[in-house]
Short mmCIF file of C-alpha atoms in Angstrom, two decimals:
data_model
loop_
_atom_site.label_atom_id
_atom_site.label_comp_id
_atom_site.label_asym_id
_atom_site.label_seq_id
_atom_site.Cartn_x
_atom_site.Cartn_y
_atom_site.Cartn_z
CA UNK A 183 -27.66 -63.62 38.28
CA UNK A 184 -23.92 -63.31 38.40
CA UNK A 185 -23.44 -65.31 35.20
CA UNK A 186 -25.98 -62.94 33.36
CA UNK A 187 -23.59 -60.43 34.36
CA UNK A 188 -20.23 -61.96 33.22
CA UNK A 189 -21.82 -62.07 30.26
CA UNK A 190 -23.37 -59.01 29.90
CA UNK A 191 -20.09 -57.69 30.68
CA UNK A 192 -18.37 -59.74 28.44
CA UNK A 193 -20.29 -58.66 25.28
CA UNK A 194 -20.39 -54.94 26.48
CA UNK A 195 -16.23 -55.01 26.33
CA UNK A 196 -16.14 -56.79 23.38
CA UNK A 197 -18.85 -54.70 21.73
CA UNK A 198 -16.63 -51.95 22.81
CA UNK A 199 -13.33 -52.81 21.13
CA UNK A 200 -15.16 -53.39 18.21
CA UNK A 201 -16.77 -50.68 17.78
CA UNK A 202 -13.03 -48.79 18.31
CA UNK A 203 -11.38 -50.83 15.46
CA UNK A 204 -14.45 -50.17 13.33
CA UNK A 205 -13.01 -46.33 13.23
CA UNK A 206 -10.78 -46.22 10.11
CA UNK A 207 -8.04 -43.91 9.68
CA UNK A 208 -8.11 -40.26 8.36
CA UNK A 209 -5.36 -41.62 5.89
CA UNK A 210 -7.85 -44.26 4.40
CA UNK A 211 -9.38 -41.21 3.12
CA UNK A 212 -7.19 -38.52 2.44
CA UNK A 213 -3.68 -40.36 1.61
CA UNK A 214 -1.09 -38.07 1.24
CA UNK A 215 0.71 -38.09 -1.78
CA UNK A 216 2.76 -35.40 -3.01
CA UNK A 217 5.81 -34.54 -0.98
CA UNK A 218 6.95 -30.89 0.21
CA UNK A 219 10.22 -29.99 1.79
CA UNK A 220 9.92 -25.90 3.02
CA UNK A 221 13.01 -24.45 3.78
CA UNK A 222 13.13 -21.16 5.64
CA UNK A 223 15.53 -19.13 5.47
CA UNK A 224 16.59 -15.72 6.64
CA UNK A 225 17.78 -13.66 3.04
CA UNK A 226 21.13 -14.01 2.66
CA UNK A 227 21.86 -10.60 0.91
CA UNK A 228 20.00 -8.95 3.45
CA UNK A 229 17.70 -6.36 1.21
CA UNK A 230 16.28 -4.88 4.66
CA UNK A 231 12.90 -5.48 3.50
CA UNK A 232 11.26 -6.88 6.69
CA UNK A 233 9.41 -5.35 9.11
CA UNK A 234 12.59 -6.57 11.66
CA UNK A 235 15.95 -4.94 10.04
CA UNK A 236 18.83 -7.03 11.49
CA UNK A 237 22.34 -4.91 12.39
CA UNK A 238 25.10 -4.81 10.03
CA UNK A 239 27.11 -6.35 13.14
CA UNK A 240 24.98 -9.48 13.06
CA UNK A 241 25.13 -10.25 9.09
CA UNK A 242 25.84 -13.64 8.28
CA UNK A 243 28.67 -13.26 5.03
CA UNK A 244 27.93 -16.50 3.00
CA UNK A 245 30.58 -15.92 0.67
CA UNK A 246 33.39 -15.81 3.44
CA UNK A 247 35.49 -19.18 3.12
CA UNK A 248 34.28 -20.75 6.37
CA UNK A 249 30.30 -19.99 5.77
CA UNK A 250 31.14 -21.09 2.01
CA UNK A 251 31.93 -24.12 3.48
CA UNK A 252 28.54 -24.59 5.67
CA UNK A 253 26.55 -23.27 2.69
CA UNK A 254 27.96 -26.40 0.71
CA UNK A 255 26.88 -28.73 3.58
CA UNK A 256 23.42 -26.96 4.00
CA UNK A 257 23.25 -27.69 -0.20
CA UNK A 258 24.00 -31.14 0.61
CA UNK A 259 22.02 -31.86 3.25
CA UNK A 260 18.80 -30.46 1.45
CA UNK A 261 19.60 -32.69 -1.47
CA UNK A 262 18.89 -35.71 0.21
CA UNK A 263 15.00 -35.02 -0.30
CA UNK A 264 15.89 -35.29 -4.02
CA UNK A 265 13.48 -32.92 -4.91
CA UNK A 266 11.83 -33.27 -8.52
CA UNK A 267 10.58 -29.70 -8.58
CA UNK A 268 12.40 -26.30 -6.86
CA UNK A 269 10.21 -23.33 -6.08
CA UNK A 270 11.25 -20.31 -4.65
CA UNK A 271 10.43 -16.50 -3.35
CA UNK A 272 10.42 -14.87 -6.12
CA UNK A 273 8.29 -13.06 -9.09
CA UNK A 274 7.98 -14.36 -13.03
CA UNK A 275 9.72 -11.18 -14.08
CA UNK A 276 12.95 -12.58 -11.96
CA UNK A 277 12.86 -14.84 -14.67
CA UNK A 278 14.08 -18.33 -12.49
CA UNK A 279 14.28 -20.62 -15.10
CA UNK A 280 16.74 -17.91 -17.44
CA UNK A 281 18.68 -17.27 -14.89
CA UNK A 282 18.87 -20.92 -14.09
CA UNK A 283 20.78 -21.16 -17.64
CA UNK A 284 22.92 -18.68 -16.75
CA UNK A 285 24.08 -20.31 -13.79
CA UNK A 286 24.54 -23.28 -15.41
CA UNK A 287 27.29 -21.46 -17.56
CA UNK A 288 29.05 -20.52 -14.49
CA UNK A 289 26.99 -16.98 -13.63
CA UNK A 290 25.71 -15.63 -10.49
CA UNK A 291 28.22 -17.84 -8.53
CA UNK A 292 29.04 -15.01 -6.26
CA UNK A 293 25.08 -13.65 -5.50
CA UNK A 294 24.64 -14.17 -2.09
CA UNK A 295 21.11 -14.31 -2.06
CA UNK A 296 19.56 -17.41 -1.21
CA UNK A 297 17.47 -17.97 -4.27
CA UNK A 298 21.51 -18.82 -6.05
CA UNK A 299 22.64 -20.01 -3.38
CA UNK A 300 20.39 -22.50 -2.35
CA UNK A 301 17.84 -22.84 -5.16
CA UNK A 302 19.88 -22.28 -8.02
CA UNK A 303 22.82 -24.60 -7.06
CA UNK A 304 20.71 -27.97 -5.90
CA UNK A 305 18.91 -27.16 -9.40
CA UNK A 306 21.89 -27.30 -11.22
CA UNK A 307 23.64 -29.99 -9.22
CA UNK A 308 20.24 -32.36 -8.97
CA UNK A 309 20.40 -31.33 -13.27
CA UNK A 310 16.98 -29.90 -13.56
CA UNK A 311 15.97 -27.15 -16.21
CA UNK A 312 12.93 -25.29 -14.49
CA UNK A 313 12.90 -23.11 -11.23
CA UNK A 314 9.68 -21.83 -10.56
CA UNK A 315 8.79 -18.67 -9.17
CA UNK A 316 5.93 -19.00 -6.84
CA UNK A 317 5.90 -15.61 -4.76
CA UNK A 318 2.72 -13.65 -5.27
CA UNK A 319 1.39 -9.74 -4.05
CA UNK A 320 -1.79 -9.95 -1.60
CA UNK A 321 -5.33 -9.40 -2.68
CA UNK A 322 -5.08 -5.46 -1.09
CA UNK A 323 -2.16 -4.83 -3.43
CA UNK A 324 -4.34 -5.29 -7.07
CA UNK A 325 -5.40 -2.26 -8.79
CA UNK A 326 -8.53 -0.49 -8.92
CA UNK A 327 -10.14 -3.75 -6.86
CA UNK A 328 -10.72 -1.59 -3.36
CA UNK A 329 -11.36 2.35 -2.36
CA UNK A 330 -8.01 4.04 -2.59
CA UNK A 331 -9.39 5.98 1.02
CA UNK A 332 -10.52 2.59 2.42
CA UNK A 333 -7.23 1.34 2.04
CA UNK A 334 -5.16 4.30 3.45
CA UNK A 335 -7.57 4.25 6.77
CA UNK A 336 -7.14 0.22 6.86
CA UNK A 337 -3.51 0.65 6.88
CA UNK A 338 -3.31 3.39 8.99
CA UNK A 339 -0.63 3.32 11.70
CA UNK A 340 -0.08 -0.58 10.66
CA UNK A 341 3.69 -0.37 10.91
CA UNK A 342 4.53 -3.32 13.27
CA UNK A 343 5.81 -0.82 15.58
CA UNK A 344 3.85 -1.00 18.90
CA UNK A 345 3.53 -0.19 22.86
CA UNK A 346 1.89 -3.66 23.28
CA UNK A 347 3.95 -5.84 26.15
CA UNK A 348 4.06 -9.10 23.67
CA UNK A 349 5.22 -6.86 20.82
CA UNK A 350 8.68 -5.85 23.40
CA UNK A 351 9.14 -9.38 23.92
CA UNK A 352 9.27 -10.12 20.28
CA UNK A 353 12.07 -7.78 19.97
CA UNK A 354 14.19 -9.40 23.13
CA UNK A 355 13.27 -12.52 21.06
CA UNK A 356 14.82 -11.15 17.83
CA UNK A 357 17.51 -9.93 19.06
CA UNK A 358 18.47 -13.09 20.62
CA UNK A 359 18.04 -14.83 17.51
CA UNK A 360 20.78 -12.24 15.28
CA UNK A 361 23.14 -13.40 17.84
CA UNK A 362 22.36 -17.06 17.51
CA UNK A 363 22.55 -16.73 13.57
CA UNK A 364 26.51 -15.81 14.25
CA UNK A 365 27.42 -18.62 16.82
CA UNK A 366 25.76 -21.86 15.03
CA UNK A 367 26.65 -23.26 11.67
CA UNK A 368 23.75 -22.70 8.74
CA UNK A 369 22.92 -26.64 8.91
CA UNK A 370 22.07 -26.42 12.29
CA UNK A 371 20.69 -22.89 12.51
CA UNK A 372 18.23 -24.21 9.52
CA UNK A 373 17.18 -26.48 11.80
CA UNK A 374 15.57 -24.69 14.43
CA UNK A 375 14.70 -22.01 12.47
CA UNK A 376 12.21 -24.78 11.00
CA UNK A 377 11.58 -26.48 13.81
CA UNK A 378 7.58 -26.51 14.38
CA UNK A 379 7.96 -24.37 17.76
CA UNK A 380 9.40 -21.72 15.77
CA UNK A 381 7.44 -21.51 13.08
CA UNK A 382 4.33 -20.60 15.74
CA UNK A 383 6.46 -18.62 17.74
CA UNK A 384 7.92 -16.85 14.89
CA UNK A 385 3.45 -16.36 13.69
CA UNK A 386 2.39 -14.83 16.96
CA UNK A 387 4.13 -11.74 16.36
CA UNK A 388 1.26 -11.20 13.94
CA UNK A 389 -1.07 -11.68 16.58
CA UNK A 390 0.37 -8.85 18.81
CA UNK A 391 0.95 -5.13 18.39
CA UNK A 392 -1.26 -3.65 15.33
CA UNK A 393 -3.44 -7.11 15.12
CA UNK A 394 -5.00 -5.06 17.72
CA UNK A 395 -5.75 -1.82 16.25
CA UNK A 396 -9.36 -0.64 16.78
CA UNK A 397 -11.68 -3.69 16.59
CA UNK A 398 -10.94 -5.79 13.86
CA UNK A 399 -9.26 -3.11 11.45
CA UNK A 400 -6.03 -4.93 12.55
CA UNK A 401 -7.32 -8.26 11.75
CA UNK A 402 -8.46 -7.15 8.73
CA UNK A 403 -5.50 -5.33 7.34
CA UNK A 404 -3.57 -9.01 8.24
CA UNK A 405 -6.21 -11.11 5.80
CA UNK A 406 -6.14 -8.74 3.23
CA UNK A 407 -2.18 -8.65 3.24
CA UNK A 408 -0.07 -11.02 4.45
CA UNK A 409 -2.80 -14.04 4.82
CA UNK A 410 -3.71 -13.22 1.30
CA UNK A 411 -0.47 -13.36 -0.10
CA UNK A 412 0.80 -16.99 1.48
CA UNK A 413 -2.98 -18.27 0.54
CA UNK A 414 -1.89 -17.05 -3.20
CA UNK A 415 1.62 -18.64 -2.64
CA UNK A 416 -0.07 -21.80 -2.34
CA UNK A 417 -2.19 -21.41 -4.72
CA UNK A 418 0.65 -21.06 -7.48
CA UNK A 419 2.35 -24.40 -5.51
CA UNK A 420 -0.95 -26.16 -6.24
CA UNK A 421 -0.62 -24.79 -10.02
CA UNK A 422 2.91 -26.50 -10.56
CA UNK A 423 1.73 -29.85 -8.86
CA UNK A 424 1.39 -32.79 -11.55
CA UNK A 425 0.89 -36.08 -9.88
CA UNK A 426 1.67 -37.98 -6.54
CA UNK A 427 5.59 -38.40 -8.06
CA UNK A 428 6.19 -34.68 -7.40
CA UNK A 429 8.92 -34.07 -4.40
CA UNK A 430 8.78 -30.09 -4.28
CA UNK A 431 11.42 -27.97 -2.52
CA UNK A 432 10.17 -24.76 -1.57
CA UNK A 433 13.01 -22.38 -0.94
CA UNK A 434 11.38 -19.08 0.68
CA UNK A 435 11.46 -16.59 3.61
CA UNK A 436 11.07 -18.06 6.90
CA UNK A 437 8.10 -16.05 7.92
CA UNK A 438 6.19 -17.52 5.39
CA UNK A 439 6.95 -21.23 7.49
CA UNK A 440 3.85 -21.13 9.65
CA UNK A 441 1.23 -20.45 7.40
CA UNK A 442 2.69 -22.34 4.70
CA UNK A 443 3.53 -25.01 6.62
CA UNK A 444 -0.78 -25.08 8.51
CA UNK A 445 -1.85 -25.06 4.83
CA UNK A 446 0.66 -28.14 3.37
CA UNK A 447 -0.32 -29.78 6.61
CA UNK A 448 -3.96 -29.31 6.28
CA UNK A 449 -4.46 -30.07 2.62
CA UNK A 450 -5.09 -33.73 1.48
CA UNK A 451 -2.62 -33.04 -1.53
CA UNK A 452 0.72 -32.81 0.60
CA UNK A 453 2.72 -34.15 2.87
CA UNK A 454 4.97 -31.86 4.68
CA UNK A 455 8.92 -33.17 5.40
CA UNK A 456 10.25 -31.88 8.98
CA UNK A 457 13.34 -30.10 7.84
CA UNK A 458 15.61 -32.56 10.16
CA UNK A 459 14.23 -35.37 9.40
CA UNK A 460 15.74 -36.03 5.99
CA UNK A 461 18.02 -39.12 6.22
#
């Protein structure tokens, strides 16, 4: 009797571990092939176009001689993705690729926004001759699609200015983070503005204050706006994709990270870079 149940034992544990190797890997499936590197980044020229304005007194001035210094090693360090592809926040009527010319030729040296100072320059220094511009308007925002009166009453009141306790702490939060953006150095402000942690702290502001308005009108007014319009944003990324020998730098507004980065993440197509990883 107790040799009957050795064994029985014995094939029981080794059934077991087989049965655990037999599992194969999600990546025997769904390899990941093309590379993405998202960089986030606050907008250097400031156009006060967020919902969160940040104080004169807390501007970051990119073209001063010690941040022009940090800008070069934040080009640098972002260069050692060696990206084969740039994409960045902006519109086909910016016209990335003719301005990229220009640039070449020694204009726009002096914008500070971003999209020069960051995806310009590594385009021009890595010697590629297409930007693309990737940025796209939400589904809410096309013409003659919804009920002009539909729209006004979905939008009502949705201002991102609210009573609600976690919608005060996002503001202590923000405020904390202008202040940070003076003391640290771009490199390493980049990287924690990228980190993960951020990206989900940075998303739940979306999930507070006029999220909650009625029962699902503020849920609603979020899909048809700003979930739409990353969910297009990738949608243009997947139209610039060629093969698995793409590395893509996408150079864009930070708050676009999270859902940017849960779609790249998700998909089978992509594999997204941690921003300080790159050796």
């Amino acid at each position: 009797m107790l040799l009957f149940l050795s064994l029985f034992l014995l094939n029981a544990s080794l059934s077991f571990g087989q049965h655990k190797t037999d599992i194969l890997p999600l990546s025997s499936f769904f390899p990941k092939q093309v590379k993405v590197l998202f960089v986030g980044s606050f907008h250097f020229h400031y156009p006060g176009l967020d919902a969160h304005v940040i104080a004169d007194s807390n501007k970051v001035d990119v073209l001063s001689e010690s941040r022009k210094k940090e800008v070069t090693e934040l080009v640098n360090y972002i260069k050692r993705f060696k990206p084969t592809k740039i994409a960045i926040e902006a519109f086909p009527k910016w016209e990335s690729t003719e301005k990229l010319r220009g640039y070449k030729k020694g204009a726009y040296r002096m914008e500070r926004d971003e999209r020069y100072q960051l995806g310009l320059r590594i385009a021009n220094e890595l010697h590629l001759d297409t930007i693309y511009a990737i940025d796209d308007n939400p589904m809410v925002s096309d013409p003659g699609k919804f009920d002009p009166v539909y729209i006004k009453n979905l939008f009502k009141d949705y201002d991102y200015k609210s009573d609600d306790p976690y919608s005060k702490i996002y503001e202590k939060w923000y405020a904390y983070e202008d202040k940070l953006q003076l003391r640290l150095n771009l490199l390493d402000y980049f990287k924690h503005i990228n980190s993960r942690t951020y990206h989900q702290a940075g998303h739940g502001a979306y999930l507070t204050g006029d999220f909650k308005l009625d029962h699902k009108r503020g849920a609603d007014a979020l899909t048809m706006n700003w979930y739409s319009r990353n969910l297009r944003i990738f949608r243009n990324l997947q139209e610039i994709t060629e093969g698995p020998k793409d590395r893509i730098l996408v150079i864009f507004g930070n708050g676009h990270g999270s859902i940017l980065r849960q779609l790249l993440e998700s998909s089978p197509e992509y594999e997204w870079v941690e921003f300080d990883k790159l050796k």
